[in-house]
XYZ file of C-alpha atoms in Angstrom:
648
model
C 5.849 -64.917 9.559
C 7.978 -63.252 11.427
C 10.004 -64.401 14.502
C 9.988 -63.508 18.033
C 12.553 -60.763 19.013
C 15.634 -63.433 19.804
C 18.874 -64.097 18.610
C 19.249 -67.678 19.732
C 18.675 -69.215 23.118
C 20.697 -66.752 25.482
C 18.806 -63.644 26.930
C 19.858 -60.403 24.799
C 22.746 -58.882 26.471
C 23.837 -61.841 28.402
C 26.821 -63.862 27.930
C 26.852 -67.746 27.669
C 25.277 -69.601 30.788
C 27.330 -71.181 33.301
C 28.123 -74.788 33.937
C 27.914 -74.257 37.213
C 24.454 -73.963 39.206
C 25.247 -71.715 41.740
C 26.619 -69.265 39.326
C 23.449 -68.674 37.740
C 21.697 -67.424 41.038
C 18.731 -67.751 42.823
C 15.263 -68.543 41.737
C 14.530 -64.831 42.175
C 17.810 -64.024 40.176
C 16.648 -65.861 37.610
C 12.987 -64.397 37.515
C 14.883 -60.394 37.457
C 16.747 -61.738 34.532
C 13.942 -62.365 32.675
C 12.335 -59.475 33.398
C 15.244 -57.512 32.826
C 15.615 -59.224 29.475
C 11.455 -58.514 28.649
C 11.775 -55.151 29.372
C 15.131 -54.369 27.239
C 13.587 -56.680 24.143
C 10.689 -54.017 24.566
C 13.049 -51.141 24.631
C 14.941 -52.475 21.014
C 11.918 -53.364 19.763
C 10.255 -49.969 19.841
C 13.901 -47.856 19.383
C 13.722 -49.942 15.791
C 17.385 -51.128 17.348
C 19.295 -53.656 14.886
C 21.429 -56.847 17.224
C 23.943 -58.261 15.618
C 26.174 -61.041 17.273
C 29.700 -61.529 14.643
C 31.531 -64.630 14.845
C 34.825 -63.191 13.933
C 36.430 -66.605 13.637
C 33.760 -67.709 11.291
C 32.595 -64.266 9.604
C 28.650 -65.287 10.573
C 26.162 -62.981 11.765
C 23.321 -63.492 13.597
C 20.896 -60.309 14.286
C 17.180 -59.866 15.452
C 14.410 -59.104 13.541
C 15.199 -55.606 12.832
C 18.561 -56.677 11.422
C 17.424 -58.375 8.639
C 14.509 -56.196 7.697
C 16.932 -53.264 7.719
C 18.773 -54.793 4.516
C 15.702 -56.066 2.600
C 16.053 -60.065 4.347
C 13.307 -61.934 5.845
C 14.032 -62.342 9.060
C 13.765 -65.916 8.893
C 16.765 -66.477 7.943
C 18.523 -65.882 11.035
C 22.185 -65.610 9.915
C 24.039 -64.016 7.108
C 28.225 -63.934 6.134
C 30.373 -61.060 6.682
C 30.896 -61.695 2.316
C 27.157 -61.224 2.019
C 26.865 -57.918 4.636
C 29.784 -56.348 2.659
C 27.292 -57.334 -0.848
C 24.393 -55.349 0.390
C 26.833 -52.580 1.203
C 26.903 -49.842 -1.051
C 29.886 -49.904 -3.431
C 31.384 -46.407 -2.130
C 31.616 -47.672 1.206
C 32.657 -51.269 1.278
C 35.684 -50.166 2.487
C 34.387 -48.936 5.808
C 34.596 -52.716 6.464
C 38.021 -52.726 7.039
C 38.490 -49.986 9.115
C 35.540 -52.107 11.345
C 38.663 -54.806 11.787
C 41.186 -52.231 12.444
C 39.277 -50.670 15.137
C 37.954 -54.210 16.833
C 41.933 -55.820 16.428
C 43.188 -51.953 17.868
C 40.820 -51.067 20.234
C 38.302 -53.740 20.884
C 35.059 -51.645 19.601
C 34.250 -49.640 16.398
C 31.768 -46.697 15.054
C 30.918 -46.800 11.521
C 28.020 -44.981 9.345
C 27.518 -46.473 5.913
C 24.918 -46.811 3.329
C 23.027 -49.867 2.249
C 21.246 -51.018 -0.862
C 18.396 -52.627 0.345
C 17.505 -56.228 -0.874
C 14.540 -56.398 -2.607
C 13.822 -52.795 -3.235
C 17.114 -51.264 -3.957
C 16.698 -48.724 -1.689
C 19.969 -46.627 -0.413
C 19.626 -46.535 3.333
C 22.435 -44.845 6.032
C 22.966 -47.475 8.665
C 25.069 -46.514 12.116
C 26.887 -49.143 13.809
C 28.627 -49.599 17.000
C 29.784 -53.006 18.618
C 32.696 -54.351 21.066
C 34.204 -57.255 21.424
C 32.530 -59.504 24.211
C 35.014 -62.513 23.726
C 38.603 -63.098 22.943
C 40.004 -65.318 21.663
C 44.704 -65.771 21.907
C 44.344 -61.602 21.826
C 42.327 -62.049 18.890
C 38.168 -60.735 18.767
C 36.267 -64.052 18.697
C 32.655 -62.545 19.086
C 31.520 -59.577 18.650
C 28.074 -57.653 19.493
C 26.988 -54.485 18.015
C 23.794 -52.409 17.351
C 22.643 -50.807 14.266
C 20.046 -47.960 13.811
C 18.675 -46.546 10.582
C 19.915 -42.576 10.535
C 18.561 -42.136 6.943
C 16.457 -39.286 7.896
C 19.488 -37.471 9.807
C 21.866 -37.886 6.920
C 19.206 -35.983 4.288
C 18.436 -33.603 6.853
C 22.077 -32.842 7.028
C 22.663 -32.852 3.654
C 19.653 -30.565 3.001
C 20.832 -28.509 5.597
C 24.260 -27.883 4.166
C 22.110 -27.133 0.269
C 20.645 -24.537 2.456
C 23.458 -23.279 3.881
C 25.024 -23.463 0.537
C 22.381 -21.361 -1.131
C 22.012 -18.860 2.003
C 25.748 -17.945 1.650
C 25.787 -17.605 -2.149
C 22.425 -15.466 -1.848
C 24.470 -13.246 1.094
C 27.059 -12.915 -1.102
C 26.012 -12.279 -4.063
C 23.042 -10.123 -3.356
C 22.832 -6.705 -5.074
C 20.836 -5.113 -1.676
C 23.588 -4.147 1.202
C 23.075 -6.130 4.500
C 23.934 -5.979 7.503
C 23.052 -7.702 10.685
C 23.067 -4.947 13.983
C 23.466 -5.336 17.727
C 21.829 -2.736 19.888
C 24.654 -1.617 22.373
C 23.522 -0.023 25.637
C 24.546 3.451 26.023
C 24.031 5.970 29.604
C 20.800 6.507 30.405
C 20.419 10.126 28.573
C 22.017 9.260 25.568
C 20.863 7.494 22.220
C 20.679 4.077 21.723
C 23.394 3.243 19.157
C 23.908 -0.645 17.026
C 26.823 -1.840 16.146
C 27.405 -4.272 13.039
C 28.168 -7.841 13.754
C 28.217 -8.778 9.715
C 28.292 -7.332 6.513
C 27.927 -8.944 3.202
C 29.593 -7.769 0.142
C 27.330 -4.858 -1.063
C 27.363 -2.945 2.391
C 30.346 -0.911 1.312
C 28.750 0.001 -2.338
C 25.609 0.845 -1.129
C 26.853 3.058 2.197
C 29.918 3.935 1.372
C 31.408 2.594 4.895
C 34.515 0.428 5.204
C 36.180 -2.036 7.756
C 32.424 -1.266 9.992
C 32.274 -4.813 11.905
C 32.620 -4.631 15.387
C 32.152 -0.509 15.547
C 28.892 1.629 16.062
C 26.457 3.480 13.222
C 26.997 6.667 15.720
C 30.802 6.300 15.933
C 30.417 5.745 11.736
C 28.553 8.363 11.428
C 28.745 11.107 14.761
C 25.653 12.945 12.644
C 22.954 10.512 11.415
C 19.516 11.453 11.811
C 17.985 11.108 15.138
C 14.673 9.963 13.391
C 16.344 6.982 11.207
C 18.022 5.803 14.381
C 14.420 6.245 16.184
C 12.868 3.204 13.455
C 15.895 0.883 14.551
C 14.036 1.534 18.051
C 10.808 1.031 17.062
C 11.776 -1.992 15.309
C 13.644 -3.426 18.512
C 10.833 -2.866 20.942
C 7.639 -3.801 18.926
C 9.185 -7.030 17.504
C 7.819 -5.746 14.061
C 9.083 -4.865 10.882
C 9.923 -1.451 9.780
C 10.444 -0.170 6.116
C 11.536 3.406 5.565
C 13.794 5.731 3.183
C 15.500 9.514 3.540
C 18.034 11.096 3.480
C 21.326 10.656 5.142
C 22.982 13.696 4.821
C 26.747 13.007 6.051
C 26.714 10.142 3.603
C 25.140 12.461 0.848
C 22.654 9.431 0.289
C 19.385 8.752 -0.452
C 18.372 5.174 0.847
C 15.561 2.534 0.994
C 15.419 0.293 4.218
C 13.880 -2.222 5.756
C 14.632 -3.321 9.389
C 13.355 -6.562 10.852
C 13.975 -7.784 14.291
C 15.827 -11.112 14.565
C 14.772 -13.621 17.272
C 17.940 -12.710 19.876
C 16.876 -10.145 21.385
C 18.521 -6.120 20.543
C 19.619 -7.841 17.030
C 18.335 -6.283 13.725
C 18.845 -7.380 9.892
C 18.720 -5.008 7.619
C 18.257 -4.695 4.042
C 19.419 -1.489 2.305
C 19.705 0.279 -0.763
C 21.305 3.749 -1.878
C 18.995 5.139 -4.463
C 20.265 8.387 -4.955
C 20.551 8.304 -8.756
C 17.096 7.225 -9.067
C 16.524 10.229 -6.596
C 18.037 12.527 -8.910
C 16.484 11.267 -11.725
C 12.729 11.474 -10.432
C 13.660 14.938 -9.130
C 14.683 15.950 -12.852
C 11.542 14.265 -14.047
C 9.652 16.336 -11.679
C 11.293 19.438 -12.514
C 10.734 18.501 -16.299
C 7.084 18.148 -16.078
C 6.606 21.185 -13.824
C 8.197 23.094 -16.824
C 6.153 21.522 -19.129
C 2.927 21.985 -17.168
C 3.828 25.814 -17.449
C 3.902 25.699 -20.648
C 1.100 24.133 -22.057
C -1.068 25.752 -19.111
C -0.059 29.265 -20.649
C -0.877 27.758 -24.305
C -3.986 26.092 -22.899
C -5.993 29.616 -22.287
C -5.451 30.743 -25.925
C -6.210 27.542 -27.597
C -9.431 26.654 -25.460
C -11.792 28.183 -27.384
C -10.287 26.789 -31.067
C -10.390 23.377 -29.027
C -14.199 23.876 -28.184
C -14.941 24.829 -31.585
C -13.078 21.770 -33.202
C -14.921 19.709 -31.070
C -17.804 20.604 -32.263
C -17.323 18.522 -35.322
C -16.598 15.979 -33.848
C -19.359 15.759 -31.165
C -21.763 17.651 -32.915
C -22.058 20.190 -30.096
C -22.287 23.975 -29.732
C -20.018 25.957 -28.050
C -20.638 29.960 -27.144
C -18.445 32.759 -25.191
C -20.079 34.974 -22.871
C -17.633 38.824 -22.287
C -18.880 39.346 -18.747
C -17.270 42.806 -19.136
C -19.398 44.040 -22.434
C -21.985 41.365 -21.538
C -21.937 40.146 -25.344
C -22.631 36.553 -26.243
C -21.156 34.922 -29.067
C -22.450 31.422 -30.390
C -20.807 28.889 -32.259
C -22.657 27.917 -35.900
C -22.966 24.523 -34.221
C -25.141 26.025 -31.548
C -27.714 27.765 -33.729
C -28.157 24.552 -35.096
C -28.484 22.607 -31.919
C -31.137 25.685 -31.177
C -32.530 25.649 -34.418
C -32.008 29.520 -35.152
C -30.359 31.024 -38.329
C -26.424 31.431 -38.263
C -24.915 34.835 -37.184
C -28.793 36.085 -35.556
C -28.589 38.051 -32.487
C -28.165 36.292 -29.292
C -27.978 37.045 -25.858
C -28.388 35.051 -22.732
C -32.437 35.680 -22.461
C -32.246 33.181 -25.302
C -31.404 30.356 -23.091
C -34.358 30.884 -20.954
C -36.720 31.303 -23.863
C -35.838 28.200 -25.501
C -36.462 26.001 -21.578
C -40.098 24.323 -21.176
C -41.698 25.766 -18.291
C -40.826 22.808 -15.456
C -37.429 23.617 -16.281
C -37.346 27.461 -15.984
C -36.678 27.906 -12.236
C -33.660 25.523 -12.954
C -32.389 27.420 -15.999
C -32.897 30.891 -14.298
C -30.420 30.520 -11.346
C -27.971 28.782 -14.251
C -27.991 31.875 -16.025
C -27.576 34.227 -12.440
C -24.389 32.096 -12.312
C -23.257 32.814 -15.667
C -23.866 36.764 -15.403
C -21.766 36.449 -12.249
C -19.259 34.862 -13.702
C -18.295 33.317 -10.106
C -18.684 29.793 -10.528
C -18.540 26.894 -13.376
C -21.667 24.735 -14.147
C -22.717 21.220 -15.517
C -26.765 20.695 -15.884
C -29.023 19.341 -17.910
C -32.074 21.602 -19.047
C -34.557 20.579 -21.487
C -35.347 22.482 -24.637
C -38.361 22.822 -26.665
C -37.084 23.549 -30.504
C -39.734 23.133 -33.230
C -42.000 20.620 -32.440
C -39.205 18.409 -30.800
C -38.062 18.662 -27.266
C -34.931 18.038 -26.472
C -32.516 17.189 -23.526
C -29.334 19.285 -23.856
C -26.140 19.545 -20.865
C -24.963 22.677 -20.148
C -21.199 22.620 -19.067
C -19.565 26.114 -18.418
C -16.137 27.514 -17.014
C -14.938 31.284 -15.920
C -11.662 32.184 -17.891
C -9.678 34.713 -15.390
C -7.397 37.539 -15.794
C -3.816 37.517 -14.995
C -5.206 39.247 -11.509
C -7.604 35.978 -11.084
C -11.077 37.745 -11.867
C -12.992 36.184 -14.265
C -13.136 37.881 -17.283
C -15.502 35.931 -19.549
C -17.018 32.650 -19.716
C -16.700 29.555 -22.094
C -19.244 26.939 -22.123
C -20.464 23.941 -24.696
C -23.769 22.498 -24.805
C -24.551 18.499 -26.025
C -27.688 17.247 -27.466
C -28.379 13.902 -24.968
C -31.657 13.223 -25.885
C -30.876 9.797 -27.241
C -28.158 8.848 -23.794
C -31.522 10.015 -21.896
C -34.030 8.058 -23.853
C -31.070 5.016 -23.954
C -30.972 5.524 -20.161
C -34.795 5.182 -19.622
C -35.038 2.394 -21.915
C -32.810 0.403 -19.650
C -34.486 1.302 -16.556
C -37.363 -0.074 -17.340
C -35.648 -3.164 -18.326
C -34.009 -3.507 -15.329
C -37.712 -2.580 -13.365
C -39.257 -5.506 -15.760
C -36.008 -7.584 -14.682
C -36.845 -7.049 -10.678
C -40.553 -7.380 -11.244
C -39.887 -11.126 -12.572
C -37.578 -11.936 -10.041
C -39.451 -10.727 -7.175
C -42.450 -12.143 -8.122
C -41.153 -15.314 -8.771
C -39.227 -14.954 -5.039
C -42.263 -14.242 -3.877
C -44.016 -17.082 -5.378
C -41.544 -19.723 -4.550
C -42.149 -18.704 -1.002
C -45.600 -19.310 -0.928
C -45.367 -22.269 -2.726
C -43.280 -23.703 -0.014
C -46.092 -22.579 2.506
C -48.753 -24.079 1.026
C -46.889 -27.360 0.345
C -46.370 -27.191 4.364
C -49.701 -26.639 4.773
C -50.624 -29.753 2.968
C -48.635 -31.575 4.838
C -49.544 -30.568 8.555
C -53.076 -30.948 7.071
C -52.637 -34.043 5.226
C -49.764 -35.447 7.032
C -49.428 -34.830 10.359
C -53.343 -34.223 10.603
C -54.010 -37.365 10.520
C -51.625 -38.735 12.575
C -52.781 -37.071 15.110
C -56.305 -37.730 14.286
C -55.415 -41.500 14.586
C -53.608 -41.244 17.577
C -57.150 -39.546 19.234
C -59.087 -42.741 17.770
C -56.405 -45.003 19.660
C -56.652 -43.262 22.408
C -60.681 -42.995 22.602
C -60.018 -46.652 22.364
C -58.586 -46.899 25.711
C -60.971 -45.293 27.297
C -63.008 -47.922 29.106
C -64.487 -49.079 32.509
C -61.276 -50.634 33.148
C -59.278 -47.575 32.357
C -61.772 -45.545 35.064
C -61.118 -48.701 37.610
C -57.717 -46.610 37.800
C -57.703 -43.190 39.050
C -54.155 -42.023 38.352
C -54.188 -43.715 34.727
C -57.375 -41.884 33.413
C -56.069 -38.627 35.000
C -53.433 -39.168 33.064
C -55.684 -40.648 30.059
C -57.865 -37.439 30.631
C -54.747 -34.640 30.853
C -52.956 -37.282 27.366
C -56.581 -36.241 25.773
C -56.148 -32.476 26.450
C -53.164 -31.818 24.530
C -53.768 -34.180 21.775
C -56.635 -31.965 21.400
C -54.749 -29.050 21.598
C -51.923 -30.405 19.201
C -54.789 -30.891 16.726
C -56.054 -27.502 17.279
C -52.518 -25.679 16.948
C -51.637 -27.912 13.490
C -55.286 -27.002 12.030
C -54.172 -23.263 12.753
C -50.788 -23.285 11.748
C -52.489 -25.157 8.619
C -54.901 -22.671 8.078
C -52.057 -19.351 8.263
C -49.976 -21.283 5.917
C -53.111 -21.195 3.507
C -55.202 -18.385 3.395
C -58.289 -19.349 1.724
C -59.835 -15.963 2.191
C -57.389 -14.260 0.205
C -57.529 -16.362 -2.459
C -61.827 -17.166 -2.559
C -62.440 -13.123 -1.828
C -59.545 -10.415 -2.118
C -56.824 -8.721 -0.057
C -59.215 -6.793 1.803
C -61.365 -9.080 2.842
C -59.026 -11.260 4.477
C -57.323 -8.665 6.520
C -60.458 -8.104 7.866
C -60.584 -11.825 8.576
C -57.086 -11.613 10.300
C -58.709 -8.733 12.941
C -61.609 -11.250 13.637
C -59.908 -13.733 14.164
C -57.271 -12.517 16.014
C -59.753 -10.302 18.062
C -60.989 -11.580 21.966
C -62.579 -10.283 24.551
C -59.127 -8.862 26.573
C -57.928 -7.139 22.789
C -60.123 -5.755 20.296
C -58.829 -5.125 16.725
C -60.493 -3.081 14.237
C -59.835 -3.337 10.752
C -59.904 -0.346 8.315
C -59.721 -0.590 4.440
C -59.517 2.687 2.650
C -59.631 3.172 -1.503
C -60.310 0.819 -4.235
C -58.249 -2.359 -3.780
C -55.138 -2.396 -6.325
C -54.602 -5.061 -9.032
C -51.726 -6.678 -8.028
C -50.212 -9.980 -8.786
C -51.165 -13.378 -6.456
C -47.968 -13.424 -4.690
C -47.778 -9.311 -4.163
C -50.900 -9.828 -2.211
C -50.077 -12.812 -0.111
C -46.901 -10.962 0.667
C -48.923 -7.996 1.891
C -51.137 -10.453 3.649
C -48.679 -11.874 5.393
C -47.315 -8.270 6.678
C -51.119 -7.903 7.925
C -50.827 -11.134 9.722
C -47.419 -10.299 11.430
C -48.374 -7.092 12.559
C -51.403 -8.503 14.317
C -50.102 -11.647 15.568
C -47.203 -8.634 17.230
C -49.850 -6.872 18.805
C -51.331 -9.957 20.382
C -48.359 -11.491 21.530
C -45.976 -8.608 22.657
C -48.519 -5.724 22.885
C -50.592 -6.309 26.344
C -52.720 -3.712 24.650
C -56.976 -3.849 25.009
C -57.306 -1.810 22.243
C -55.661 -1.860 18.478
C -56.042 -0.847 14.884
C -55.428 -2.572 10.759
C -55.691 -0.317 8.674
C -54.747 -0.684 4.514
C -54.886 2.051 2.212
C -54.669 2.365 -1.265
C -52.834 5.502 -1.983
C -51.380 7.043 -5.619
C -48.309 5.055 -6.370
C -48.734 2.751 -3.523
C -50.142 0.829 -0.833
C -50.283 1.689 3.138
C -50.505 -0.927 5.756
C -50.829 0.734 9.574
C -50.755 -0.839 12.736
C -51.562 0.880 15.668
C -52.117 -0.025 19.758
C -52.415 1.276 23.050
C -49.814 -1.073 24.829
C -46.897 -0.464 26.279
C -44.586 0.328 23.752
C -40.968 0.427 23.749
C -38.013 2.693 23.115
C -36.582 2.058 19.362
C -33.332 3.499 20.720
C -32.390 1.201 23.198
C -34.804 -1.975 23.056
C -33.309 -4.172 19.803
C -36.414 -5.336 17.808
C -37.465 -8.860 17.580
C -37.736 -11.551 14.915
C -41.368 -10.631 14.082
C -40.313 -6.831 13.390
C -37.076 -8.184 11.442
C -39.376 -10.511 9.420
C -41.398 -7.212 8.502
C -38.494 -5.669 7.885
C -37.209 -7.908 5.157
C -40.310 -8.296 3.354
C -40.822 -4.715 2.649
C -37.020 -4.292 1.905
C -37.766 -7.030 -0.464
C -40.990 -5.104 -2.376
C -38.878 -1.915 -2.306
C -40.798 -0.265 0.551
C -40.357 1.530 3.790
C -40.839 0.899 7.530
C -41.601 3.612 9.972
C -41.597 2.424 13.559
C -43.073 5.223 16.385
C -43.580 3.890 19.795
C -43.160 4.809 23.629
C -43.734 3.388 26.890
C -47.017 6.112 27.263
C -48.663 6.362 23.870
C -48.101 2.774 22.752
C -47.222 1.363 19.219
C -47.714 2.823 15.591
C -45.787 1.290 12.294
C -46.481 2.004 9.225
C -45.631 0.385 5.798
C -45.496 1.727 2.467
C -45.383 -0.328 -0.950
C -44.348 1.404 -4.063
C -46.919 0.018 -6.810
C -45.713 1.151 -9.800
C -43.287 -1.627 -10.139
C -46.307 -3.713 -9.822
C -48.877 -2.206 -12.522
C-alpha cells in the first residue's frame, strides 16, 4: 500500500523545528505552514517530482514516494544507501557519483543526468538530479536535499532528433538532385524580384554549372535568365504552393527539371533541380529518328497496301477489291467472288454491290456506293447480302488512295463475312434480356412480398390492437362516465380517432393488398382505384383500351401501383374537379395516362415531389419512359410507357 507523500515528520521543504516556542510562530503561522506544505506536496505529487534527503555523514537516503518507484522500490521502504543508489545505477555512469561529491564539497549543490536500471523490470531510465546542501557540518555537507525527475522521454527525443539530423545531412549531401535553399531579396519597385542562395548542397555545382553562389543573386549569376522561370519562383512565393516546371536556360546552355516549394519563413524557397540536357538530346534524336522512319515506311506503305489486303485475305478469309476512279474499273480479289459466291475473274463493276443487298438494305448500300464513285470520303458499314439461299451480314470498310497532288485517285476497300459475330452478338443479347427479366421480376416480387407481409401485419397486428383498445374503451363508457362532462367529451373526441386510426390502418391494409388485382385482372382494378378514389368535389374516370397483356404477377402489381400513385397525386396535390386513368395496350407495350384539370405546375422551375420520384423509379426500373406536360392553365398530363417485349 502505498504511503502518504512524506519523508519523515518535518513539513517538505522545512528545516528541523525549533526548541524554542516562539520561534515557531503564531497559531496562524503555523496553520500557513501547513497549507503551504499541502499545496507544494500537491505540486510534487502531480510534477511526478522525486525528494530525496542524503545523510552525507551516514550515506542514507530517504525520498518520497516517487523516489522509490522511480528505481523499481516499493515505497515502503523508506530509506536506501548511497552503495545501493550507485547499484541501481547503470554501469556507464556510476561514475557520475563522484563528480556529485566534488560539486557538493566545491560548491555546495550539484546537476547530474544519469541512467537507471530499474529494479524489478530492468528497465533503463534517464534520471535528472539537482540538490544543495541544507546543513554543514566542520565545512563539511552533512545533509543534503535534492529533486529528481524522470527525462526519459527528452533524452530519446534528443537522440532521435540527432538520427534525424544525421540522416537529413547525409541525404543533403549525398543526393544526386542539386538543391538549393533561396531568399527572395527585395528589389525597386519596377524591377524583378530576384533570390539569392542561402545553401547549396553538393550537386548544385554539377547540375548548374555555378560556383562559390551562397550569399549572391540568380540575376547577378545569371544577368539573362528567363523572365518566365523567375515568374514560377513568384508564383511559388505568393500562393504558398508548390510549383514543378522544366525549360530551357539558355545562358547556362541547359535543359532542367524543377520543382520549387515554399518553406514556412516567409520569401524562402527550396528547390530541387536537375540538368537533363543529355536526356534532352537524346529524346530529340529519338524524335528525329522516328520522324525519318515514319517517312519511310509511309512512302513504302502506299505500294504495299494492296499486297497487305490481299495477304490478309488468307488469313481472315476476307475479300478485298480496287476501284480506278479515273477509268471507273473494279477489280476483285478471288477471295471476294467467293465471299459473293460468283465465278473467279467474271466481270464486275460496282452495280454488283447493289444487286447482291436485300431490299431493306438498298437505300443504305446506294449512298455507300455514291461515296465510293466520289471517291471523297472513306467508309465502314455493314450491309446485308443475299447469296444463294443464305443471307449474309458482310462490313464494308473502304479508303481513297491520293495522288502526290492529294486527289484521290482510286479506292481500296475489304469486305468481312460477320454473320456468325452478328448471330454471336444476338445470342448474347437475349441472354442478357433473359438475365434482366429474372432479376427484375424477382425485384419486383421481393417488393411486393414485403407489402403484403405489411399488410398482414397492420391487418393482423396492429388491427387488433386497435380493435381491443375500442372494446376497452366502449367499456368505459357508462352513466358514471356521462356524470362528467369534460371526461366523456374527451371519451367521445378519444372514440373519434380510434375510429379513424382503424379506418386509416384498414386502408393502408387494403393498398398494401390489392385483392382486385389478384381475384379479377389489371384492368379491373384500375378501375377500382378511380372508384374508389372518386368523390363528389373530384371525379375520375377510368379508361381501358385493347386486350389486356399477359404479363407476369409482379409486372402487373408494379403497373398497379403506378395507377394508384398517379391517382392518389391527383387527389392530393391536384385541386382538380375533373380527371382521367386511362391504360392502353399498345404493340410492344403498355400506356398508362393521367390527366386533370388542376392547377398544374411549371416542370422548369417547381422540383417534383416524392410521389412523381416514386413514379419515376419504377418505370426506370421496367425500362420505360415518363413524359410529364403541365401548366398553371391547362392542368396536368403524364404519360407512361412500358416496353413489353422484355416481358412476353
Amino acid at each position: 500500500m502505498r504511503k502518504p507523500n512524506s519523508l519523515g515528520s518535518q513539513p517538505l521543504g522545512s528545516s528541523a523545528p525549533s526548541s524554542d516556542g516562539n520561534a515557531a510562530g503564531s497559531g496562524a503561522d503555523a496553520e500557513a505552514l501547513r497549507e503551504s506544505d499541502a499545496s507544494l506536496r500537491q505540486a510534487v505529487e502531480l510534477a511526478h517530482l522525486g525528494i530525496c534527503h542524503w545523510d552525507y555523514q551516514t550515506d542514507l537516503m530517504r525520498g518520497n514516494d516517487e523516489r522509490f518507484l522511480m528505481l523499481g522500490l516499493e515505497p515502503a521502504q523508506e530509506v536506501i544507501t548511497v552503495a545501493q543508489a550507485m547499484a541501481l545505477t547503470h554501469p556507464d555512469d556510476r561514475p557520475a557519483w563522484a563528480g556529485i561529491r566534488e560539486q557538493l564539497e566545491a560548491q555546495g549543490e550539484f546537476r547530474a543526468d544519469y541512467r537507471i536500471v530499474r529494479a524489478g523490470d530492468g528497465a533503463v531510465r534517464w534520471l535528472s538530479e539537482v540538490g544543495r546542501v541544507v546543513e554543514w557540518h566542520r565545512k563539511k555537507p552533512a545533509r543534503i536535499s535534492s529533486v529528481l525527475l524522470d527525462v526519459t522521454a527528452n533524452h530519446e527525443a534528443s537522440e532521435a532528433l540527432r538520427q534525424s539530423e544525421g540522416r537529413y545531412r547525409s541525404l543533403f549531401t549525398n543526393m544526386e538532385q542539386g538543391f538549393c535553399l533561396l531568399e527572395q531579396v527585395a528589389t525597386a519597385p519596377a524591377e524583378p524580384n530576384d533570390y539569392r542562395y542561402l545553401v547549396v548542397n553538393l550537386a548544385f555545382e554539377r547540375h548548374s554549372g555555378l560556383a562559390d553562389v551562397v550569399g549572391r543573386t540568380i540575376r547577378e549569376l545569371v544577368p539573362g535568365i528567363e523572365p518566365h522561370l523567375m515568374a514560377i519562383y513568384d508564383e511559388a512565393v505568393a500562393s504558398g504552393e508548390s510549383r514543378r516546371f522544366g525549360g530551357y536556360v539558355a545562358e547556362l546552355d541547359r535543359w532542367v527539371e524543377v520543382e520549387a516549394v515554399p518553406e514556412v519563413q516567409p520569401g524562402h524557397l527550396a528547390v530541387l533541380f536537375s540538368d537533363v540536357s543529355a536526356r534532352h538530346r537524346a529524346e530529340q534524336t529519338l524524335r528525329e529518328s522516328e520522324a525519318r522512319q515514319a517517312d519511310v515506311l509511309a512512302s513504302q506503305a502506299q505500294a504495299k497496301s494492296l499486297a497487305l489486303l490481299q495477304e490478309s485475305e488468307a488469313v481472315a478469309a476476307m475479300g478485298s477489291w480496287d476501284y480506278d476512279l479515273g477509268n471507273q474499273e473494279l477489280t476483285w480479289s478471288d477471295g471476294l467472288y467467293h465471299l459473293f459466291g460468283r465465278p473467279v475473274g467474271s466481270p464486275v463493276e460496282l452495280q454488283v454491290f447493289l444487286d447482291a443487298v436485300v431490299d431493306d438494305d438498298r437505300p443504305a448500300a446506294a449512298r455507300l456506293l455514291r461515296t465510293l464513285a466520289a471517291g471523297s470520303s472513306r467508309f465502314d458499314a455493314s450491309l446485308r447480302l443475299r447469296v444463294g439461299d443464305a443471307v449474309k451480314t458482310v462490313r464494308f470498310k473502304a479508303v481513297p488512295v491520293p495522288d502526290v497532288p492529294g486527289e484521290a485517285v482510286r479506292v481500296l476497300g475489304v469486305c468481312l463475312d460477320v454473320s456468325d459475330v452478328q448471330r454471336l452478338e444476338a445470342e448474347n443479347l437475349a441472354l442478357k434480356l433473359d438475365h434482366h427479366k429474372e432479376l427484375l421480376l424477382a425485384i419486383l416480387q421481393a417488393r411486393e412480398n414485403e407489402r403484403q407481409r405489411l399488410g398482414e401485419v397492420l391487418h393482423n397486428g396492429l388491427g387488433q390492437v386497435l380493435y381491443a383498445t375500442k372494446l376497452r374503451l366502449d367499456q368505459l363508457d357508462t352513466p358514471a362516465l356521462h356524470a362528467l362532462p369534460a371526461l366523456a367529451a374527451l371519451h367521445q373526441q378519444t372514440a373519434s380517432l380510434l375510429a379513424e386510426a382503424m379506418r386509416q390502418n384498414r386502408t393502408l391494409a387494403h393498398e398494401l393488398v390489392p385483392t382486385s388485382l389478384i381475384d379479377f385482372g389489371l384492368a379491373a382494378a384500375v378501375r377500382d382505384v378511380c372508384r374508389d378514389l372518386s368523390t363528389p368535389q373530384l371525379r375520375i374516370q377510368c379508361h381501358t383500351l385493347g386486350e389486356e397483356p399477359a404479363l407476369p404477377q409482379p409486372v402487373q402489381v408494379t403497373l398497379f401501383r403506378l395507377a394508384q400513385e398517379l391517382a392518389l397525386n391527383i387527389v392530393r396535390h391536384a385541386g382538380a374537379t375533373e380527371a382521367l386513368l386511362e391504360l392502353e395496350t399498345l404493340p410492344g407495350g403498355v400506356s398508362l395516362r393521367a390527366e386533370d384539370n388542376g392547377h398544374g405546375f411549371d416542370p422548369q422551375t417547381v422540383a417534383e415531389g416524392l410521389g412523381l420520384r416514386t413514379v419515376r423509379n419504377a418505370v426506370a426500373l421496367l425500362g420505360g419512359t415518363v413524359a410529364v406536360d403541365s401548366s398553371p392553365a391547362f392542368g396536368t398530363h403524364i404519360r407512361l410507357r412500358i416496353p413489353l417485349p422484355l416481358f412476353s
